[in-house]
Amino acid sequence: MSSSGYQVFETAFGFCGAGWSASGLARFILPAPDAKAVERLLKRRFPDCKATQAAGAMANLIAAAQSYFNGNQEDFSKVPLDLSGISPFHRTLYTAMRHLSYGETTTYGALCESVGFPKATRETGAAMGRNPIPLIIPCHRVLAAGGKIGGFSAHGGITTKQKMLALENARSPDAIDAQGTFAF
């Protein structure tokens, strides 16, 4: 893998950004309408990194992200990550989230219970809001109790989360057969 760098790229939903180190992907910015704003967010996390053309695993990631936002099923579970500086609790949650497959959802409560912290729903919600690598660590697939959409800190807020869930034809884990998928 190449040394650290970042790239801003266009998708069907807007401009995204990926920032990486020699260890793996360290930052991902979900779609926003302004490429310069995406670049500013990446530079804030990686002040010494330079814009560069991605190669190898990072080029594959960018192509997969573009494909995903074009409506194609993509699996990001094998993308190498750099989670340095992330607390052990957050790492545990992020690792569990990476096991959620395309279109699969869970709740904050079920997620924190699955990793042995059944009473940490509030902390789990905070971890989602601090996720440095959304989409690759699919926090959009984690919902509030009762299958409610919950919050989302990316550009566009819960509307972006709803669009991503609709793109995946995802269903609430609490949905009954008569209910449809998330619609936008």
Coordinates of N, CA, C and O in Angstrom, one line a residue:
M1 N 0.8 -1.2 0.0 CA 0.0 0.0 0.0 C 0.9 1.2 0.0 O 2.0 1.3 0.6
S2 N 0.4 2.2 -0.7 CA 1.2 3.5 -0.7 C 1.2 4.2 0.6 O 0.5 3.9 1.5
S3 N 2.2 5.1 0.8 CA 2.2 5.9 2.0 C 1.0 6.8 2.1 O 0.1 6.7 1.3
S4 N 0.9 7.6 3.1 CA -0.3 8.4 3.4 C -0.6 9.4 2.2 O 0.3 9.8 1.5
G5 N -1.9 9.6 2.1 CA -2.4 10.5 1.1 C -3.9 10.6 1.2 O -4.5 10.0 2.0
Y6 N -4.5 11.4 0.3 CA -5.9 11.4 0.2 C -6.4 11.7 -1.2 O -5.6 12.2 -2.0
Q7 N -7.6 11.4 -1.5 CA -8.2 11.7 -2.8 C -9.6 12.0 -2.6 O -10.3 11.4 -1.9
V8 N -10.1 13.1 -3.3 CA -11.5 13.5 -3.4 C -11.9 12.9 -4.7 O -11.3 13.1 -5.7
F9 N -13.1 12.3 -4.7 CA -13.6 11.7 -5.9 C -15.1 11.9 -6.0 O -15.8 12.1 -5.0
E10 N -15.6 11.9 -7.2 CA -17.1 12.1 -7.4 C -17.8 10.8 -7.5 O -17.3 9.8 -8.0
T11 N -19.0 10.8 -6.9 CA -19.9 9.7 -7.0 C -21.3 10.2 -7.5 O -21.5 11.4 -7.6
A12 N -22.2 9.3 -7.7 CA -23.6 9.6 -8.1 C -24.3 10.4 -7.0 O -25.3 11.1 -7.3
F13 N -23.8 10.4 -5.7 CA -24.5 11.1 -4.6 C -23.8 12.4 -4.3 O -24.2 13.1 -3.5
G14 N -22.6 12.6 -4.9 CA -21.8 13.8 -4.6 C -20.3 13.5 -4.4 O -19.9 12.4 -4.8
F15 N -19.6 14.4 -3.9 CA -18.1 14.2 -3.7 C -17.8 13.4 -2.4 O -18.4 13.8 -1.4
C16 N -17.0 12.4 -2.5 CA -16.5 11.7 -1.3 C -15.0 11.9 -1.2 O -14.4 12.4 -2.1
G17 N -14.5 11.5 -0.1 CA -13.0 11.6 0.1 C -12.5 10.4 0.9 O -13.2 9.8 1.7
A18 N -11.3 9.9 0.6 CA -10.7 8.9 1.3 C -9.3 9.3 1.7 O -8.6 9.9 0.9
G19 N -8.9 9.1 2.9 CA -7.6 9.4 3.4 C -7.0 8.2 4.0 O -7.6 7.4 4.7
W20 N -5.7 7.9 3.7 CA -5.1 6.7 4.1 C -3.7 6.9 4.6 O -3.0 7.9 4.3
S21 N -3.2 5.9 5.4 CA -1.8 5.8 5.8 C -1.2 4.5 5.2 O -1.9 3.8 4.5
A22 N 0.0 4.3 5.6 CA 0.6 3.0 5.1 C -0.1 1.8 5.6 O 0.0 0.7 5.0
S23 N -0.8 2.0 6.7 CA -1.5 0.8 7.3 C -2.9 0.6 6.7 O -3.4 -0.6 6.8
G24 N -3.5 1.6 6.2 CA -4.9 1.4 5.6 C -5.7 2.7 5.6 O -5.2 3.7 6.0
L25 N -6.9 2.5 5.3 CA -7.9 3.6 5.2 C -8.1 4.2 6.6 O -8.4 3.4 7.5
A26 N -7.9 5.5 6.8 CA -8.1 6.1 8.1 C -9.2 7.1 8.2 O -9.7 7.4 9.3
R27 N -9.7 7.5 7.0 CA -10.8 8.5 7.0 C -11.6 8.4 5.7 O -11.0 8.2 4.6
F28 N -12.9 8.4 5.8 CA -13.7 8.4 4.6 C -14.8 9.5 4.8 O -15.4 9.5 5.9
I29 N -15.0 10.3 3.8 CA -16.0 11.3 3.9 C -17.2 10.9 3.0 O -16.9 10.7 1.8
L30 N -18.4 10.8 3.5 CA -19.5 10.5 2.7 C -19.9 11.7 1.8 O -19.4 12.8 2.0
P31 N -20.7 11.4 0.8 CA -21.0 12.4 -0.2 C -21.5 13.8 0.3 O -22.3 13.9 1.2
A32 N -20.9 14.8 -0.3 CA -21.3 16.2 -0.1 C -21.2 16.9 -1.4 O -20.6 16.4 -2.4
P33 N -22.0 18.0 -1.6 CA -22.0 18.6 -2.9 C -20.8 19.4 -3.3 O -20.6 19.7 -4.4
D34 N -19.9 19.7 -2.3 CA -18.7 20.5 -2.6 C -17.4 19.8 -2.4 O -17.1 19.4 -1.2
A35 N -16.7 19.6 -3.4 CA -15.4 18.9 -3.4 C -14.4 19.6 -2.4 O -13.6 18.9 -1.7
K36 N -14.4 20.9 -2.4 CA -13.5 21.7 -1.5 C -13.8 21.4 0.0 O -12.9 21.3 0.8
A37 N -15.1 21.3 0.3 CA -15.5 21.0 1.7 C -15.0 19.6 2.1 O -14.5 19.4 3.2
V38 N -15.1 18.7 1.2 CA -14.6 17.3 1.5 C -13.1 17.3 1.7 O -12.6 16.7 2.6
E39 N -12.4 18.1 0.8 CA -11.0 18.2 1.0 C -10.6 18.8 2.3 O -9.6 18.3 3.0
R40 N -11.3 19.8 2.8 CA -11.0 20.5 4.0 C -11.2 19.5 5.2 O -10.4 19.5 6.1
L41 N -12.2 18.7 5.1 CA -12.5 17.7 6.2 C -11.3 16.6 6.2 O -10.9 16.2 7.3
L42 N -10.9 16.2 5.1 CA -9.7 15.3 5.0 C -8.5 15.9 5.6 O -7.7 15.3 6.3
K43 N -8.2 17.1 5.2 CA -7.0 17.8 5.7 C -7.0 18.0 7.2 O -5.9 18.1 7.8
R44 N -8.2 18.2 7.7 CA -8.3 18.4 9.2 C -7.8 17.1 9.9 O -7.1 17.2 10.9
R45 N -8.1 16.0 9.4 CA -7.7 14.7 10.0 C -6.3 14.4 9.7 O -5.6 13.7 10.4
F46 N -5.8 14.8 8.5 CA -4.5 14.4 8.0 C -3.8 15.7 7.6 O -3.6 15.9 6.4
P47 N -3.4 16.6 8.5 CA -2.8 17.9 8.1 C -1.5 17.7 7.2 O -1.2 18.6 6.4
D48 N -0.8 16.7 7.4 CA 0.5 16.5 6.6 C 0.4 15.7 5.3 O 1.3 15.6 4.6
C49 N -0.8 15.2 5.1 CA -1.0 14.4 3.9 C -1.2 15.3 2.6 O -1.6 16.4 2.7
K50 N -0.9 14.7 1.6 CA -1.0 15.4 0.3 C -2.0 14.7 -0.6 O -2.2 13.5 -0.6
A51 N -2.7 15.5 -1.4 CA -3.6 14.9 -2.4 C -2.8 14.1 -3.4 O -1.7 14.5 -3.8
T52 N -3.2 12.9 -3.6 CA -2.5 12.0 -4.5 C -3.5 11.1 -5.2 O -4.6 10.9 -4.8
Q53 N -3.1 10.5 -6.3 CA -3.9 9.5 -7.0 C -3.8 8.2 -6.2 O -2.7 7.7 -6.0
A54 N -4.9 7.6 -5.8 CA -4.9 6.4 -5.1 C -4.4 5.2 -6.0 O -4.6 5.2 -7.2
A55 N -3.7 4.3 -5.4 CA -3.3 3.1 -6.1 C -3.6 1.8 -5.2 O -3.9 1.9 -4.0
G56 N -3.6 0.7 -5.8 CA -3.7 -0.6 -5.1 C -5.1 -0.6 -4.4 O -6.1 -0.3 -5.0
A57 N -5.0 -1.0 -3.1 CA -6.2 -1.2 -2.3 C -7.1 0.0 -2.2 O -8.3 0.0 -2.2
M58 N -6.4 1.2 -2.2 CA -7.2 2.5 -2.1 C -7.9 2.8 -3.4 O -9.0 3.3 -3.4
A59 N -7.2 2.5 -4.5 CA -7.9 2.7 -5.8 C -9.1 1.8 -5.9 O -10.1 2.2 -6.4
N60 N -8.9 0.5 -5.5 CA -10.0 -0.4 -5.5 C -11.2 0.1 -4.6 O -12.3 -0.1 -5.0
L61 N -10.8 0.6 -3.4 CA -11.9 1.1 -2.5 C -12.6 2.3 -3.2 O -13.9 2.3 -3.2
I62 N -12.0 3.2 -3.9 CA -12.6 4.3 -4.5 C -13.5 3.8 -5.6 O -14.7 4.3 -5.7
A63 N -13.1 2.9 -6.4 CA -13.9 2.3 -7.5 C -15.2 1.6 -6.9 O -16.3 1.8 -7.4
A64 N -15.0 0.9 -5.8 CA -16.1 0.2 -5.1 C -17.1 1.2 -4.5 O -18.3 1.0 -4.6
A65 N -16.6 2.3 -4.0 CA -17.5 3.4 -3.4 C -18.3 4.0 -4.5 O -19.5 4.2 -4.4
Q66 N -17.6 4.3 -5.7 CA -18.4 4.9 -6.8 C -19.4 3.9 -7.3 O -20.6 4.3 -7.6
S67 N -19.1 2.6 -7.3 CA -20.1 1.6 -7.8 C -21.2 1.5 -6.8 O -22.4 1.4 -7.2
Y68 N -20.9 1.5 -5.5 CA -21.9 1.5 -4.4 C -22.9 2.6 -4.6 O -24.1 2.4 -4.6
F69 N -22.4 3.8 -4.8 CA -23.4 5.0 -4.9 C -24.1 5.0 -6.3 O -25.0 5.8 -6.5
N70 N -23.7 4.1 -7.2 CA -24.4 3.9 -8.4 C -25.5 2.8 -8.3 O -26.1 2.5 -9.2
G71 N -25.6 2.3 -7.0 CA -26.6 1.3 -6.8 C -26.2 -0.1 -6.8 O -27.0 -1.0 -6.8
N72 N -24.9 -0.4 -6.9 CA -24.4 -1.8 -6.9 C -24.0 -2.3 -5.6 O -23.5 -1.5 -4.7
Q73 N -24.2 -3.6 -5.3 CA -23.9 -4.2 -4.1 C -22.3 -4.3 -4.0 O -21.7 -4.8 -4.9
E74 N -21.8 -3.8 -2.9 CA -20.3 -3.8 -2.7 C -20.0 -4.3 -1.3 O -20.8 -4.1 -0.4
D75 N -18.9 -5.0 -1.1 CA -18.5 -5.5 0.2 C -17.2 -4.8 0.5 O -16.2 -5.0 -0.1
F76 N -17.3 -4.0 1.6 CA -16.1 -3.3 2.1 C -15.4 -3.9 3.3 O -14.5 -3.3 3.8
S77 N -15.8 -5.1 3.6 CA -15.3 -5.8 4.8 C -13.8 -6.1 4.8 O -13.2 -6.3 5.8
K78 N -13.2 -6.2 3.6 CA -11.8 -6.5 3.5 C -10.9 -5.3 3.3 O -9.7 -5.5 3.2
V79 N -11.4 -4.1 3.3 CA -10.6 -2.9 3.1 C -9.7 -2.8 4.3 O -10.2 -2.8 5.4
P80 N -8.4 -2.7 4.1 CA -7.5 -2.5 5.2 C -7.7 -1.1 5.9 O -7.9 -0.1 5.2
L81 N -7.8 -1.2 7.2 CA -8.1 0.1 8.0 C -6.9 0.5 8.9 O -6.2 -0.4 9.4
D82 N -6.8 1.7 9.1 CA -5.9 2.3 10.1 C -6.8 2.9 11.2 O -7.3 4.0 11.0
L83 N -6.9 2.2 12.3 CA -7.7 2.6 13.4 C -6.8 3.1 14.6 O -7.3 3.1 15.7
S84 N -5.6 3.6 14.3 CA -4.8 4.1 15.3 C -5.4 5.3 16.0 O -6.1 6.1 15.3
G85 N -5.3 5.4 17.3 CA -5.9 6.5 18.0 C -7.4 6.3 18.3 O -8.0 7.2 19.0
I86 N -8.0 5.2 18.0 CA -9.3 4.9 18.3 C -9.4 4.0 19.6 O -8.6 3.1 19.7
S87 N -10.3 4.4 20.5 CA -10.4 3.7 21.8 C -10.8 2.2 21.5 O -11.4 1.9 20.5
P88 N -10.4 1.3 22.5 CA -10.7 -0.1 22.4 C -12.2 -0.3 22.3 O -12.6 -1.2 21.5
F89 N -13.0 0.4 23.0 CA -14.5 0.3 22.9 C -15.0 0.6 21.5 O -15.7 -0.2 21.0
H90 N -14.6 1.7 21.0 CA -15.0 2.0 19.6 C -14.5 1.0 18.6 O -15.2 0.6 17.7
R91 N -13.2 0.6 18.7 CA -12.7 -0.5 17.8 C -13.6 -1.7 17.9 O -13.9 -2.3 16.8
T92 N -14.0 -2.1 19.1 CA -14.9 -3.3 19.2 C -16.2 -3.1 18.5 O -16.6 -4.0 17.7
L93 N -16.8 -2.0 18.6 CA -18.0 -1.7 17.9 C -17.8 -1.6 16.4 O -18.6 -2.2 15.7
Y94 N -16.8 -0.9 16.0 CA -16.5 -0.8 14.6 C -16.3 -2.2 13.9 O -16.7 -2.4 12.8
T95 N -15.6 -3.0 14.6 CA -15.3 -4.4 14.1 C -16.6 -5.2 14.0 O -16.8 -5.8 13.0
A96 N -17.5 -5.0 15.0 CA -18.8 -5.7 14.9 C -19.6 -5.2 13.7 O -20.3 -5.9 13.0
M97 N -19.6 -3.9 13.5 CA -20.3 -3.3 12.4 C -19.9 -3.8 11.1 O -20.7 -3.9 10.1
R98 N -18.6 -4.0 11.0 CA -18.1 -4.5 9.7 C -18.6 -5.8 9.3 O -18.5 -6.2 8.1
H99 N -19.2 -6.6 10.2 CA -19.9 -7.8 9.9 C -21.3 -7.7 9.4 O -21.9 -8.7 9.0
L100 N -21.8 -6.5 9.5 CA -23.2 -6.2 8.9 C -23.0 -6.2 7.4 O -22.3 -5.4 6.8
S101 N -23.7 -7.1 6.7 CA -23.6 -7.2 5.3 C -24.5 -6.2 4.6 O -25.4 -5.6 5.2
Y102 N -24.4 -6.0 3.3 CA -25.2 -5.1 2.5 C -26.6 -5.4 2.7 O -27.1 -6.5 2.6
G103 N -27.4 -4.3 3.1 CA -28.8 -4.4 3.4 C -29.2 -4.9 4.7 O -30.4 -4.9 5.1
E104 N -28.2 -5.3 5.5 CA -28.5 -5.8 6.9 C -28.5 -4.7 7.9 O -27.6 -3.9 7.8
T105 N -29.4 -4.6 8.8 CA -29.4 -3.6 9.8 C -29.5 -4.2 11.2 O -29.8 -5.4 11.3
T106 N -29.1 -3.4 12.2 CA -29.3 -3.8 13.6 C -29.6 -2.5 14.3 O -29.7 -1.5 13.7
T107 N -29.8 -2.7 15.6 CA -30.1 -1.5 16.5 C -28.9 -1.2 17.3 O -28.0 -2.1 17.5
Y108 N -28.8 0.0 17.9 CA -27.8 0.4 18.8 C -27.7 -0.6 20.0 O -26.6 -1.1 20.3
G109 N -28.9 -0.9 20.5 CA -28.9 -1.9 21.6 C -28.4 -3.3 21.3 O -27.7 -3.9 22.1
A110 N -28.9 -3.8 20.2 CA -28.4 -5.1 19.8 C -26.9 -5.1 19.5 O -26.2 -6.1 19.8
L111 N -26.4 -4.1 18.9 CA -25.0 -4.0 18.6 C -24.2 -4.0 19.9 O -23.2 -4.8 20.0
C112 N -24.5 -3.1 20.8 CA -23.7 -3.1 22.0 C -23.9 -4.3 22.9 O -22.9 -4.8 23.5
E113 N -25.0 -5.0 22.8 CA -25.2 -6.2 23.5 C -24.4 -7.3 22.9 O -23.7 -8.1 23.5
S114 N -24.2 -7.3 21.5 CA -23.5 -8.3 20.8 C -22.0 -8.3 21.1 O -21.3 -9.3 21.0
V115 N -21.5 -7.2 21.6 CA -20.1 -7.0 22.0 C -19.8 -7.0 23.5 O -18.7 -6.7 23.9
G116 N -20.9 -7.4 24.2 CA -20.7 -7.5 25.7 C -20.9 -6.3 26.5 O -20.5 -6.2 27.7
F117 N -21.5 -5.2 25.9 CA -21.8 -4.0 26.7 C -23.3 -3.7 26.6 O -23.7 -2.7 26.0
P118 N -24.2 -4.5 27.1 CA -25.6 -4.4 26.9 C -26.2 -3.0 27.4 O -27.3 -2.7 26.9
K119 N -25.6 -2.3 28.3 CA -26.2 -1.1 28.8 C -25.5 0.2 28.2 O -25.7 1.3 28.6
A120 N -24.7 0.0 27.1 CA -23.9 1.1 26.6 C -24.6 1.7 25.3 O -23.8 2.1 24.4
T121 N -25.9 1.7 25.2 CA -26.5 2.2 24.0 C -26.2 3.7 23.7 O -25.9 4.1 22.6
R122 N -26.1 4.5 24.8 CA -25.8 5.9 24.6 C -24.4 6.1 24.0 O -24.1 6.8 23.1
E123 N -23.4 5.3 24.6 CA -22.0 5.3 24.2 C -21.9 4.8 22.8 O -21.1 5.2 22.0
T124 N -22.7 3.8 22.5 CA -22.7 3.2 21.1 C -23.1 4.3 20.1 O -22.5 4.4 19.0
G125 N -24.2 5.0 20.4 CA -24.6 6.1 19.6 C -23.5 7.2 19.4 O -23.3 7.6 18.3
A126 N -22.8 7.5 20.4 CA -21.7 8.4 20.3 C -20.6 7.9 19.5 O -20.0 8.6 18.7
A127 N -20.3 6.6 19.5 CA -19.3 6.0 18.7 C -19.7 6.1 17.2 O -18.8 6.3 16.4
M128 N -21.0 5.9 16.9 CA -21.4 6.0 15.5 C -21.2 7.4 15.0 O -20.7 7.6 13.9
G129 N -21.4 8.4 15.9 CA -21.2 9.8 15.5 C -19.8 10.2 15.2 O -19.4 11.1 14.5
R130 N -18.9 9.4 15.9 CA -17.4 9.7 15.7 C -16.8 8.7 14.7 O -15.5 8.7 14.6
N131 N -17.5 7.9 14.0 CA -17.0 6.9 13.1 C -16.1 7.6 12.0 O -16.7 8.4 11.2
P132 N -14.8 7.4 12.0 CA -14.0 8.1 11.0 C -14.1 7.5 9.6 O -13.5 8.1 8.7
I133 N -14.7 6.4 9.5 CA -14.7 5.7 8.2 C -16.1 5.2 7.8 O -16.4 4.0 7.7
P134 N -17.1 6.1 7.8 CA -18.5 5.6 7.5 C -18.5 5.0 6.1 O -17.6 5.2 5.2
L135 N -19.5 4.2 5.8 CA -19.7 3.3 4.7 C -18.8 2.1 4.8 O -19.3 1.0 4.8
I136 N -17.5 2.2 5.0 CA -16.6 1.1 5.1 C -16.9 0.4 6.5 O -16.9 -0.8 6.6
I137 N -17.0 1.2 7.6 CA -17.6 0.8 8.8 C -19.0 1.3 8.8 O -19.3 2.5 9.0
P138 N -20.0 0.4 8.4 CA -21.3 0.8 8.0 C -22.2 1.3 9.1 O -23.2 0.6 9.4
C139 N -22.0 2.4 9.7 CA -22.8 2.9 10.8 C -24.2 3.3 10.3 O -25.1 3.3 11.1
H140 N -24.4 3.5 9.0 CA -25.7 3.8 8.5 C -26.7 2.6 8.7 O -27.9 2.8 8.6
R141 N -26.1 1.4 8.9 CA -26.9 0.2 9.1 C -27.3 0.0 10.6 O -28.0 -1.0 10.9
V142 N -27.0 0.9 11.4 CA -27.3 0.8 12.8 C -28.5 1.8 13.1 O -28.3 3.0 12.9
L143 N -29.6 1.3 13.7 CA -30.8 2.1 13.8 C -31.1 2.2 15.3 O -30.6 1.5 16.2
A144 N -32.0 3.1 15.6 CA -32.5 3.3 17.0 C -33.5 2.2 17.3 O -33.9 1.5 16.5
A145 N -33.8 2.2 18.6 CA -34.8 1.2 19.1 C -36.1 1.3 18.2 O -36.5 2.4 17.8
G146 N -36.7 0.2 18.1 CA -38.0 0.1 17.3 C -37.8 0.3 15.8 O -38.7 0.6 15.1
G147 N -36.5 0.2 15.3 CA -36.3 0.4 13.9 C -36.3 1.8 13.4 O -36.3 2.1 12.2
K148 N -36.4 2.8 14.4 CA -36.4 4.2 14.0 C -35.0 4.5 13.4 O -34.0 3.9 13.7
I149 N -35.0 5.5 12.6 CA -33.8 5.8 11.8 C -32.6 6.2 12.6 O -31.4 5.9 12.3
G150 N -32.8 6.9 13.7 CA -31.7 7.4 14.6 C -31.0 8.6 13.9 O -31.5 9.1 13.0
G151 N -29.9 9.0 14.5 CA -29.2 10.1 14.0 C -28.2 9.7 12.9 O -27.9 8.5 12.6
F152 N -27.6 10.8 12.3 CA -26.5 10.5 11.3 C -25.8 11.8 11.1 O -26.4 12.9 10.9
S153 N -24.4 11.8 11.3 CA -23.7 13.0 11.3 C -23.1 13.4 10.0 O -22.4 14.5 9.9
A154 N -23.3 12.6 9.0 CA -22.7 13.0 7.6 C -23.5 14.1 7.0 O -24.6 14.5 7.5
H155 N -22.9 14.7 6.0 CA -23.6 15.8 5.2 C -25.0 15.3 4.8 O -25.2 14.1 4.3
G156 N -26.0 16.0 5.1 CA -27.4 15.6 4.7 C -28.1 14.9 5.9 O -29.3 14.6 5.8
G157 N -27.4 14.6 6.9 CA -28.0 14.0 8.1 C -28.8 12.7 7.8 O -28.4 11.9 7.0
I158 N -29.9 12.6 8.5 CA -30.7 11.3 8.3 C -31.2 11.1 6.9 O -31.5 10.0 6.5
T159 N -31.3 12.2 6.1 CA -31.7 12.0 4.7 C -30.7 11.2 4.0 O -31.0 10.3 3.2
T160 N -29.4 11.4 4.2 CA -28.3 10.6 3.6 C -28.4 9.2 4.1 O -28.3 8.3 3.3
K161 N -28.6 9.0 5.4 CA -28.8 7.6 5.9 C -29.9 6.9 5.3 O -29.8 5.7 4.8
Q162 N -31.1 7.6 5.1 CA -32.2 7.0 4.5 C -31.9 6.6 3.0 O -32.3 5.5 2.6
K163 N -31.2 7.5 2.3 CA -30.9 7.2 0.9 C -30.0 6.0 0.8 O -30.2 5.1 -0.1
M164 N -29.0 5.9 1.7 CA -28.1 4.7 1.7 C -28.8 3.4 2.0 O -28.6 2.4 1.4
L165 N -29.7 3.5 3.0 CA -30.5 2.3 3.4 C -31.5 1.9 2.2 O -31.6 0.7 1.9
A166 N -32.1 2.9 1.6 CA -33.0 2.6 0.4 C -32.2 2.0 -0.7 O -32.6 1.1 -1.4
L167 N -31.0 2.5 -0.9 CA -30.1 2.0 -2.0 C -29.8 0.5 -1.8 O -29.8 -0.2 -2.7
E168 N -29.6 0.1 -0.5 CA -29.4 -1.2 -0.2 C -30.6 -2.1 0.0 O -30.5 -3.3 0.2
N169 N -31.8 -1.5 -0.2 CA -33.1 -2.2 0.0 C -33.1 -2.8 1.4 O -33.6 -3.9 1.6
A170 N -32.6 -2.0 2.3 CA -32.5 -2.5 3.7 C -33.8 -2.5 4.4 O -34.7 -1.7 4.1
R171 N -34.0 -3.4 5.4 CA -35.2 -3.4 6.2 C -34.8 -3.2 7.7 O -33.7 -3.6 8.1
S172 N -35.7 -2.7 8.4 CA -35.5 -2.5 9.8 C -35.4 -3.9 10.4 O -36.1 -4.9 10.0
P173 N -34.6 -4.2 11.4 CA -34.5 -5.5 12.1 C -35.8 -5.8 12.8 O -36.1 -7.0 13.0
D174 N -36.7 -4.8 13.0 CA -38.0 -5.0 13.7 C -39.1 -5.1 12.7 O -40.3 -5.1 13.1
A175 N -38.8 -5.0 11.4 CA -39.9 -4.9 10.4 C -40.7 -6.2 10.4 O -40.2 -7.3 10.5
I176 N -42.0 -6.1 10.2 CA -42.9 -7.2 10.0 C -43.0 -7.4 8.5 O -42.7 -6.5 7.7
D177 N -43.4 -8.6 8.1 CA -43.4 -8.9 6.6 C -44.3 -7.9 5.8 O -43.9 -7.6 4.7
A178 N -45.3 -7.3 6.4 CA -46.1 -6.3 5.7 C -45.4 -5.0 5.4 O -45.8 -4.2 4.6
Q179 N -44.4 -4.7 6.2 CA -43.7 -3.5 6.0 C -42.7 -3.6 4.9 O -42.1 -4.7 4.7
G180 N -42.5 -2.5 4.2 CA -41.5 -2.5 3.1 C -40.1 -2.1 3.6 O -39.8 -2.1 4.8
T181 N -39.3 -1.8 2.7 CA -38.0 -1.4 3.0 C -38.0 0.1 3.3 O -39.0 0.8 3.2
F182 N -36.8 0.6 3.6 CA -36.7 2.1 3.8 C -36.9 2.8 2.5 O -36.3 2.3 1.5
A183 N -37.7 3.7 2.4 CA -38.0 4.4 1.2 C -37.5 5.9 1.3 O -37.5 6.4 2.4
F184 N -37.2 6.4 0.2 CA -36.9 7.8 0.1 C -37.6 8.5 -0.9 O -37.9 8.0 -2.0

